[in-house]
mmCIF file of C-alpha atoms and ligand atoms in Angstrom:
data_model
loop_
_atom_site.group_PDB
_atom_site.id
_atom_site.type_symbol
_atom_site.label_atom_id
_atom_site.label_comp_id
_atom_site.label_asym_id
_atom_site.label_seq_id
_atom_site.Cartn_x
_atom_site.Cartn_y
_atom_site.Cartn_z
ATOM 1 C CA MET A 189 23.711 -13.745 8.088
ATOM 2 C CA ASP A 190 25.128 -10.580 9.509
ATOM 3 C CA ARG A 191 22.947 -7.433 10.230
ATOM 4 C CA ILE A 192 24.835 -4.287 10.212
ATOM 5 C CA SER A 193 23.466 -0.819 11.018
ATOM 6 C CA SER A 194 26.780 1.257 11.138
ATOM 7 C CA ALA A 195 27.832 2.732 7.550
ATOM 8 C CA ALA A 196 31.681 2.323 8.628
ATOM 9 C CA GLU A 197 31.183 -1.070 9.526
ATOM 10 C CA PHE A 198 29.336 -2.040 6.382
ATOM 11 C CA GLN A 199 32.232 -0.480 4.385
ATOM 12 C CA THR A 200 34.855 -2.353 6.368
ATOM 13 C CA ALA A 201 32.872 -5.584 5.928
ATOM 14 C CA CYS A 202 32.926 -5.129 2.169
ATOM 15 C CA ASP A 203 36.577 -3.979 2.010
ATOM 16 C CA THR A 204 37.579 -7.173 4.030
ATOM 17 C CA LEU A 205 35.604 -9.576 1.947
ATOM 18 C CA ARG A 206 37.072 -8.180 -1.304
ATOM 19 C CA MET A 207 40.557 -8.484 0.325
ATOM 20 C CA ARG A 208 39.823 -12.066 0.870
ATOM 21 C CA GLY A 209 39.120 -12.473 -2.892
ATOM 22 C CA LYS A 210 35.304 -12.452 -2.649
ATOM 23 C CA THR A 211 33.096 -10.879 -5.231
ATOM 24 C CA ILE A 212 30.018 -8.830 -3.760
ATOM 25 C CA GLY A 213 26.566 -8.574 -5.105
ATOM 26 C CA LEU A 214 24.715 -5.587 -3.662
ATOM 27 C CA VAL A 215 20.787 -5.491 -3.785
ATOM 28 C CA PRO A 216 19.585 -1.955 -2.845
ATOM 29 C CA THR A 217 16.105 -2.013 -1.381
ATOM 30 C CA MET A 218 13.668 -0.188 0.835
ATOM 31 C CA GLY A 219 12.659 -3.437 2.493
ATOM 32 C CA ALA A 220 9.057 -4.914 2.399
ATOM 33 C CA LEU A 221 10.809 -7.554 0.255
ATOM 34 C CA HIS A 222 8.376 -9.217 -2.467
ATOM 35 C CA ASP A 223 8.860 -11.522 -5.359
ATOM 36 C CA GLY A 224 10.681 -8.817 -7.295
ATOM 37 C CA HIS A 225 13.393 -8.617 -4.802
ATOM 38 C CA ARG A 226 13.697 -12.345 -4.568
ATOM 39 C CA GLN A 227 14.500 -12.245 -8.310
ATOM 40 C CA LEU A 228 17.271 -9.819 -7.530
ATOM 41 C CA ILE A 229 18.597 -11.566 -4.630
ATOM 42 C CA LYS A 230 18.501 -15.093 -6.327
ATOM 43 C CA LEU A 231 20.630 -13.682 -9.327
ATOM 44 C CA ALA A 232 22.845 -12.076 -7.163
ATOM 45 C CA ARG A 233 23.242 -15.276 -5.148
ATOM 46 C CA GLU A 234 24.120 -17.155 -8.386
ATOM 47 C CA GLN A 235 26.737 -14.823 -9.581
ATOM 48 C CA CYS A 236 28.520 -13.501 -6.615
ATOM 49 C CA ASP A 237 30.445 -14.932 -3.590
ATOM 50 C CA VAL A 238 28.892 -12.713 -1.003
ATOM 51 C CA VAL A 239 25.190 -11.132 -1.311
ATOM 52 C CA ALA A 240 24.706 -7.833 0.556
ATOM 53 C CA VAL A 241 21.076 -6.540 0.866
ATOM 54 C CA SER A 242 20.615 -2.922 1.834
ATOM 55 C CA ILE A 243 17.135 -2.169 3.564
ATOM 56 C CA PHE A 244 16.642 1.718 3.881
ATOM 57 C CA VAL A 245 13.436 3.601 3.384
ATOM 58 C CA ASN A 246 15.252 6.646 2.106
ATOM 59 C CA PRO A 247 13.275 9.898 2.940
ATOM 60 C CA LEU A 248 15.262 11.918 0.206
ATOM 61 C CA GLN A 249 13.136 10.231 -2.660
ATOM 62 C CA PHE A 250 9.719 10.995 -1.169
ATOM 63 C CA ASP A 251 8.044 14.162 -2.057
ATOM 64 C CA ASN A 252 5.011 13.515 -0.114
ATOM 65 C CA PRO A 253 5.741 13.105 3.889
ATOM 66 C CA ILE A 254 2.413 10.915 4.187
ATOM 67 C CA ASP A 255 3.761 8.561 1.458
ATOM 68 C CA LEU A 256 6.943 8.301 3.473
ATOM 69 C CA GLU A 257 5.106 7.641 6.754
ATOM 70 C CA LYS A 258 2.836 5.051 5.057
ATOM 71 C CA TYR A 259 5.687 3.075 3.432
ATOM 72 C CA PRO A 260 5.534 -0.471 4.536
ATOM 73 C CA ARG A 261 8.205 -1.325 6.965
ATOM 74 C CA SER A 262 8.745 -5.009 8.006
ATOM 75 C CA ILE A 263 12.320 -5.609 8.985
ATOM 76 C CA GLU A 264 11.761 -8.820 10.786
ATOM 77 C CA ASP A 265 9.902 -10.341 7.824
ATOM 78 C CA ASP A 266 12.634 -9.151 5.492
ATOM 79 C CA LEU A 267 15.420 -10.463 7.613
ATOM 80 C CA GLU A 268 13.553 -13.834 7.347
ATOM 81 C CA VAL A 269 13.486 -13.717 3.548
ATOM 82 C CA ALA A 270 16.931 -12.658 3.260
ATOM 83 C CA SER A 271 18.283 -15.467 5.460
ATOM 84 C CA THR A 272 16.013 -17.903 3.533
ATOM 85 C CA LEU A 273 17.428 -16.785 0.302
ATOM 86 C CA GLY A 274 21.067 -17.190 1.577
ATOM 87 C CA VAL A 275 22.029 -13.590 1.928
ATOM 88 C CA ASP A 276 25.243 -13.083 3.792
ATOM 89 C CA VAL A 277 24.874 -9.286 4.939
ATOM 90 C CA VAL A 278 21.988 -7.090 5.612
ATOM 91 C CA PHE A 279 22.767 -3.385 5.815
ATOM 92 C CA ALA A 280 20.034 -1.705 7.587
ATOM 93 C CA PRO A 281 21.108 1.699 8.830
ATOM 94 C CA LEU A 282 19.070 4.391 10.765
ATOM 95 C CA GLU A 283 18.216 7.433 8.907
ATOM 96 C CA THR A 284 20.663 9.594 10.939
ATOM 97 C CA GLU A 285 23.402 7.152 9.968
ATOM 98 C CA MET A 286 22.677 7.167 6.190
ATOM 99 C CA HIS A 287 21.999 10.919 6.100
ATOM 100 C CA PRO A 288 23.684 12.773 8.907
ATOM 101 C CA ARG A 289 22.014 16.164 9.575
ATOM 102 C CA PRO A 290 22.263 18.664 8.353
ATOM 103 C CA ILE A 291 22.366 17.329 4.923
ATOM 104 C CA LEU A 292 24.766 19.641 2.844
ATOM 105 C CA PHE A 293 25.417 17.503 -0.159
ATOM 106 C CA HIS A 294 23.037 15.617 -2.636
ATOM 107 C CA LEU A 295 23.167 14.731 -6.086
ATOM 108 C CA GLU A 296 20.827 15.970 -9.004
ATOM 109 C CA VAL A 297 20.051 14.376 -12.259
ATOM 110 C CA ASP A 298 19.566 16.614 -15.499
ATOM 111 C CA GLY A 299 17.240 15.683 -18.266
ATOM 112 C CA LEU A 300 16.631 11.866 -17.615
ATOM 113 C CA SER A 301 14.839 12.551 -14.301
ATOM 114 C CA GLU A 302 12.304 15.232 -15.628
ATOM 115 C CA VAL A 303 10.279 12.950 -17.947
ATOM 116 C CA LEU A 304 8.110 10.133 -17.383
ATOM 117 C CA GLU A 305 7.941 9.156 -13.681
ATOM 118 C CA GLY A 306 10.002 12.213 -12.814
ATOM 119 C CA SER A 307 7.433 14.519 -14.493
ATOM 120 C CA SER A 308 4.960 13.836 -11.464
ATOM 121 C CA ARG A 309 7.541 13.358 -8.783
ATOM 122 C CA PRO A 310 9.996 16.367 -8.655
ATOM 123 C CA GLY A 311 13.056 15.577 -6.733
ATOM 124 C CA HIS A 312 12.371 11.949 -6.612
ATOM 125 C CA PHE A 313 15.359 10.690 -8.592
ATOM 126 C CA GLY A 314 17.929 13.179 -7.154
ATOM 127 C CA GLY A 315 16.942 11.400 -3.889
ATOM 128 C CA VAL A 316 17.337 8.039 -5.272
ATOM 129 C CA VAL A 317 20.955 8.769 -6.874
ATOM 130 C CA THR A 318 22.038 10.333 -3.704
ATOM 131 C CA VAL A 319 21.377 7.330 -1.573
ATOM 132 C CA VAL A 320 22.419 4.930 -4.337
ATOM 133 C CA ALA A 321 25.740 6.746 -4.687
ATOM 134 C CA LYS A 322 26.290 6.531 -0.748
ATOM 135 C CA LEU A 323 25.498 2.724 -0.978
ATOM 136 C CA PHE A 324 27.915 2.354 -3.859
ATOM 137 C CA ILE A 325 30.720 4.196 -1.989
ATOM 138 C CA LEU A 326 30.137 2.105 1.063
ATOM 139 C CA ALA A 327 30.017 -1.272 -1.004
ATOM 140 C CA GLY A 328 32.968 -0.582 -3.206
ATOM 141 C CA ARG A 329 33.683 -2.526 -6.252
ATOM 142 C CA CYS A 330 30.725 -4.772 -6.635
ATOM 143 C CA ARG A 331 27.830 -5.891 -8.933
ATOM 144 C CA ALA A 332 24.620 -4.096 -8.221
ATOM 145 C CA TYR A 333 21.031 -5.458 -9.092
ATOM 146 C CA PHE A 334 18.174 -3.346 -10.248
ATOM 147 C CA GLY A 335 14.885 -4.592 -11.622
ATOM 148 C CA GLU A 336 13.910 -3.516 -15.112
ATOM 149 C CA LYS A 337 10.356 -2.905 -13.694
ATOM 150 C CA ASP A 338 11.562 0.476 -12.612
ATOM 151 C CA PHE A 339 13.189 1.152 -16.009
ATOM 152 C CA GLN A 340 13.788 4.938 -15.526
ATOM 153 C CA GLN A 341 15.535 4.288 -12.284
ATOM 154 C CA LEU A 342 17.653 1.551 -13.865
ATOM 155 C CA ALA A 343 18.453 3.928 -16.686
ATOM 156 C CA ILE A 344 19.415 6.760 -14.440
ATOM 157 C CA VAL A 345 21.487 4.768 -11.959
ATOM 158 C CA SER A 346 23.453 3.002 -15.083
ATOM 159 C CA ARG A 347 24.267 6.523 -16.460
ATOM 160 C CA MET A 348 25.342 7.684 -13.210
ATOM 161 C CA VAL A 349 27.746 4.835 -12.819
ATOM 162 C CA LYS A 350 29.203 5.559 -16.239
ATOM 163 C CA GLU A 351 29.463 9.297 -15.773
ATOM 164 C CA MET A 352 30.802 9.214 -12.092
ATOM 165 C CA HIS A 353 33.048 6.319 -12.761
ATOM 166 C CA PHE A 354 31.761 4.150 -9.850
ATOM 167 C CA PRO A 355 33.592 0.717 -9.814
ATOM 168 C CA VAL A 356 30.141 -0.873 -10.000
ATOM 169 C CA GLN A 357 28.614 -3.343 -12.674
ATOM 170 C CA ILE A 358 24.949 -2.658 -12.934
ATOM 171 C CA VAL A 359 22.807 -5.884 -13.422
ATOM 172 C CA PRO A 360 19.430 -5.308 -14.784
ATOM 173 C CA VAL A 361 17.015 -8.039 -13.823
ATOM 174 C CA PRO A 362 14.147 -8.823 -16.068
ATOM 175 C CA ILE A 363 10.468 -8.106 -14.940
ATOM 176 C CA VAL A 364 8.704 -11.162 -13.405
ATOM 177 C CA ARG A 365 5.113 -11.719 -14.863
ATOM 178 C CA ASP A 366 2.438 -14.307 -13.829
ATOM 179 C CA GLU A 367 1.123 -16.648 -16.425
ATOM 180 C CA ARG A 368 -1.340 -14.191 -17.891
ATOM 181 C CA GLY A 369 1.417 -11.633 -18.515
ATOM 182 C CA LEU A 370 0.776 -9.079 -15.750
ATOM 183 C CA ALA A 371 4.086 -7.670 -14.167
ATOM 184 C CA LEU A 372 4.317 -8.613 -10.446
ATOM 185 C CA SER A 373 4.084 -5.567 -8.073
ATOM 186 C CA SER A 374 3.164 -5.257 -4.562
ATOM 187 C CA ARG A 375 0.563 -2.811 -5.725
ATOM 188 C CA ASN A 376 -1.269 -5.722 -7.538
ATOM 189 C CA LEU A 377 -2.306 -6.801 -3.915
ATOM 190 C CA ARG A 378 -4.599 -3.598 -3.742
ATOM 191 C CA LEU A 379 -6.434 -4.582 -6.827
ATOM 192 C CA THR A 380 -9.911 -6.436 -6.810
ATOM 193 C CA SER A 381 -10.286 -9.402 -9.154
ATOM 194 C CA GLU A 382 -12.040 -7.175 -11.795
ATOM 195 C CA GLN A 383 -9.339 -4.620 -11.693
ATOM 196 C CA LEU A 384 -6.657 -7.310 -11.891
ATOM 197 C CA ASN A 385 -8.232 -8.347 -15.313
ATOM 198 C CA SER A 386 -8.185 -4.732 -16.269
ATOM 199 C CA ALA A 387 -4.505 -4.512 -15.191
ATOM 200 C CA LEU A 388 -3.748 -7.172 -17.820
ATOM 201 C CA SER A 389 -4.241 -4.249 -20.374
ATOM 202 C CA LEU A 390 -0.861 -2.911 -19.546
ATOM 203 C CA SER A 391 1.121 -5.929 -20.614
ATOM 204 C CA ARG A 392 -1.318 -6.578 -23.464
ATOM 205 C CA SER A 393 -0.710 -3.013 -24.947
ATOM 206 C CA LEU A 394 2.948 -3.440 -24.645
ATOM 207 C CA PHE A 395 3.052 -6.872 -26.296
ATOM 208 C CA ALA A 396 0.678 -5.669 -29.106
ATOM 209 C CA ALA A 397 3.025 -2.695 -29.773
ATOM 210 C CA ARG A 398 6.013 -4.867 -29.665
ATOM 211 C CA GLU A 399 4.373 -7.260 -32.177
ATOM 212 C CA ALA A 400 3.551 -4.281 -34.659
ATOM 213 C CA ILE A 401 7.369 -3.145 -34.261
ATOM 214 C CA ARG A 402 8.425 -6.870 -35.160
ATOM 215 C CA ARG A 403 6.158 -6.677 -38.267
ATOM 216 C CA GLY A 404 7.847 -3.452 -39.425
ATOM 217 C CA GLU A 405 5.922 -0.565 -37.918
ATOM 218 C CA LYS A 406 8.393 2.498 -37.488
ATOM 219 C CA ASN A 407 6.057 5.270 -36.683
ATOM 220 C CA THR A 408 6.284 6.211 -33.086
ATOM 221 C CA ASP A 409 3.016 8.091 -33.332
ATOM 222 C CA LYS A 410 1.235 4.845 -34.383
ATOM 223 C CA ILE A 411 2.912 2.597 -31.747
ATOM 224 C CA GLU A 412 1.983 4.994 -28.993
ATOM 225 C CA GLN A 413 -1.602 5.393 -30.366
ATOM 226 C CA LEU A 414 -1.827 1.652 -30.499
ATOM 227 C CA MET A 415 -0.615 1.024 -26.933
ATOM 228 C CA ALA A 416 -3.188 3.738 -25.687
ATOM 229 C CA GLN A 417 -5.998 2.143 -27.557
ATOM 230 C CA GLU A 418 -5.247 -1.284 -26.088
ATOM 231 C CA LEU A 419 -5.088 0.274 -22.720
ATOM 232 C CA GLY A 420 -8.582 1.551 -22.871
ATOM 233 C CA ARG A 421 -9.999 -1.419 -24.409
ATOM 234 C CA GLU A 422 -12.626 -3.549 -22.498
ATOM 235 C CA ILE A 423 -11.354 -7.088 -21.977
ATOM 236 C CA ASP A 424 -13.483 -9.761 -20.795
ATOM 237 C CA GLY A 425 -16.531 -7.509 -20.125
ATOM 238 C CA ILE A 426 -14.586 -5.463 -17.541
ATOM 239 C CA ALA A 427 -16.919 -2.966 -15.870
ATOM 240 C CA GLN A 428 -16.350 0.747 -16.807
ATOM 241 C CA ALA A 429 -15.216 1.904 -13.419
ATOM 242 C CA ASP A 430 -12.435 -0.778 -13.439
ATOM 243 C CA LEU A 431 -10.845 0.182 -16.878
ATOM 244 C CA ALA A 432 -7.273 1.332 -17.012
ATOM 245 C CA VAL A 433 -6.965 5.101 -17.288
ATOM 246 C CA LEU A 434 -3.918 6.020 -19.319
ATOM 247 C CA ASP A 435 -1.154 8.278 -17.675
ATOM 248 C CA TYR A 436 1.421 7.703 -20.521
ATOM 249 C CA ALA A 437 2.043 5.267 -23.278
ATOM 250 C CA LEU A 438 5.663 6.112 -24.760
ATOM 251 C CA VAL A 439 8.362 4.942 -26.983
ATOM 252 C CA VAL A 440 11.875 5.785 -25.665
ATOM 253 C CA ASP A 441 15.714 5.275 -26.463
ATOM 254 C CA PRO A 442 16.460 2.741 -23.614
ATOM 255 C CA LEU A 443 19.812 4.851 -22.762
ATOM 256 C CA THR A 444 18.670 8.582 -23.139
ATOM 257 C CA LEU A 445 14.878 7.904 -22.545
ATOM 258 C CA MET A 446 14.378 10.365 -25.344
ATOM 259 C CA ARG A 447 11.512 9.763 -27.752
ATOM 260 C CA PRO A 448 12.680 8.854 -31.239
ATOM 261 C CA ASP A 449 10.397 10.250 -34.290
ATOM 262 C CA ARG A 450 11.227 6.928 -36.073
ATOM 263 C CA ILE A 451 11.802 3.486 -34.581
ATOM 264 C CA GLU A 452 15.221 2.476 -36.121
ATOM 265 C CA GLY A 453 17.082 0.553 -33.476
ATOM 266 C CA THR A 454 16.175 -0.904 -29.985
ATOM 267 C CA VAL A 455 13.675 0.974 -28.097
ATOM 268 C CA ARG A 456 11.749 0.555 -24.682
ATOM 269 C CA LEU A 457 7.877 0.687 -24.535
ATOM 270 C CA LEU A 458 6.772 2.227 -21.220
ATOM 271 C CA VAL A 459 3.148 2.439 -19.962
ATOM 272 C CA ALA A 460 1.581 4.017 -17.006
ATOM 273 C CA ALA A 461 -2.101 3.752 -15.933
ATOM 274 C CA ARG A 462 -4.428 4.125 -12.992
ATOM 275 C CA ILE A 463 -6.773 1.482 -12.057
ATOM 276 C CA GLY A 464 -9.053 2.957 -9.423
ATOM 277 C CA ASP A 465 -6.524 4.718 -7.135
ATOM 278 C CA VAL A 466 -3.687 2.194 -7.874
ATOM 279 C CA ARG A 467 -1.201 3.469 -10.397
ATOM 280 C CA LEU A 468 0.738 0.806 -12.314
ATOM 281 C CA ILE A 469 3.733 0.937 -14.567
ATOM 282 C CA ASP A 470 5.057 -1.763 -16.972
ATOM 283 C CA ASN A 471 7.660 -1.835 -19.841
ATOM 284 C CA VAL A 472 8.970 -4.196 -22.584
ATOM 285 C CA GLY A 473 12.018 -3.738 -24.901
ATOM 286 C CA ALA A 474 11.522 -3.854 -28.592
HETATM 287 O O1 PAF B 71 14.131 0.738 -5.860
HETATM 288 C C1 PAF B 71 14.140 1.060 -4.692
HETATM 289 O O2 PAF B 71 13.682 0.280 -3.860
HETATM 290 C C2 PAF B 71 14.740 2.401 -4.312
HETATM 291 O O3 PAF B 71 14.621 3.429 -5.144
HETATM 292 C C3 PAF B 71 16.318 2.257 -4.085
HETATM 293 C C4 PAF B 71 16.993 1.876 -5.110
HETATM 294 C C5 PAF B 71 16.505 1.168 -3.038
HETATM 295 C C6 PAF B 71 16.840 3.574 -3.361
HETATM 296 O O4 PAF B 71 16.257 3.800 -2.236
#
């Protein structure tokens, strides 16, 4: 496995591989690789000749300097995970390499970035697309793997590729759930066993809403109310302090993230809730 820290070298490596007829699968990450990343890498491994994983904690997508400072960094463990999964290239640049100072150019996103996760994190998605666009320019023609867990990020990056004509095929990777339905997330590690029970209410509310839509419910308000009720519902005698506190429960169009008045075609159901001081998100298609 090659470890590259220079942007120019990464670009040359990708160009050379493509000239030799190899297809490239790019998995953009901020490191601290977990099971969700493993899924992305495994799928890239199955579908591409060469797998490149980028590891870069992107300061542009943090609105809070303390969050940036606290973000887990574990490059040696990450290299171990990447090598075990058969990754060919790890691109791990320094901040000055990825974003030479002063930064004069950055991308912004209209509309799609101001709702859902973006409403509480101004500038976050602008920071995401700026770094992802740079990674796409360096990697060139490739497949790029993004998890459906961060559905808004996936929708925004997919739209960017279409609108900016990047020669990149976005591959959405389904959410991985445990046997009880809980979406895997590194944040689950911060929950007590009571809180983990309570966290199940996120997926239960989504599954109940999906079932209601399958049975013919088309009223968006009713579906959102159903999700909100399920989220606040006590399951298995969960203590009051551990119950999920709703942030949002919404029905959106999967491409525009706009809320339809009635559910006619395919929609995405999204929930965000706080359990103690841990904020969780989840979503399903319906
Ligand atoms: O999902 C992430 O880890 C990040 O937002 C990404 C796509 C690697 C950009 O920094």
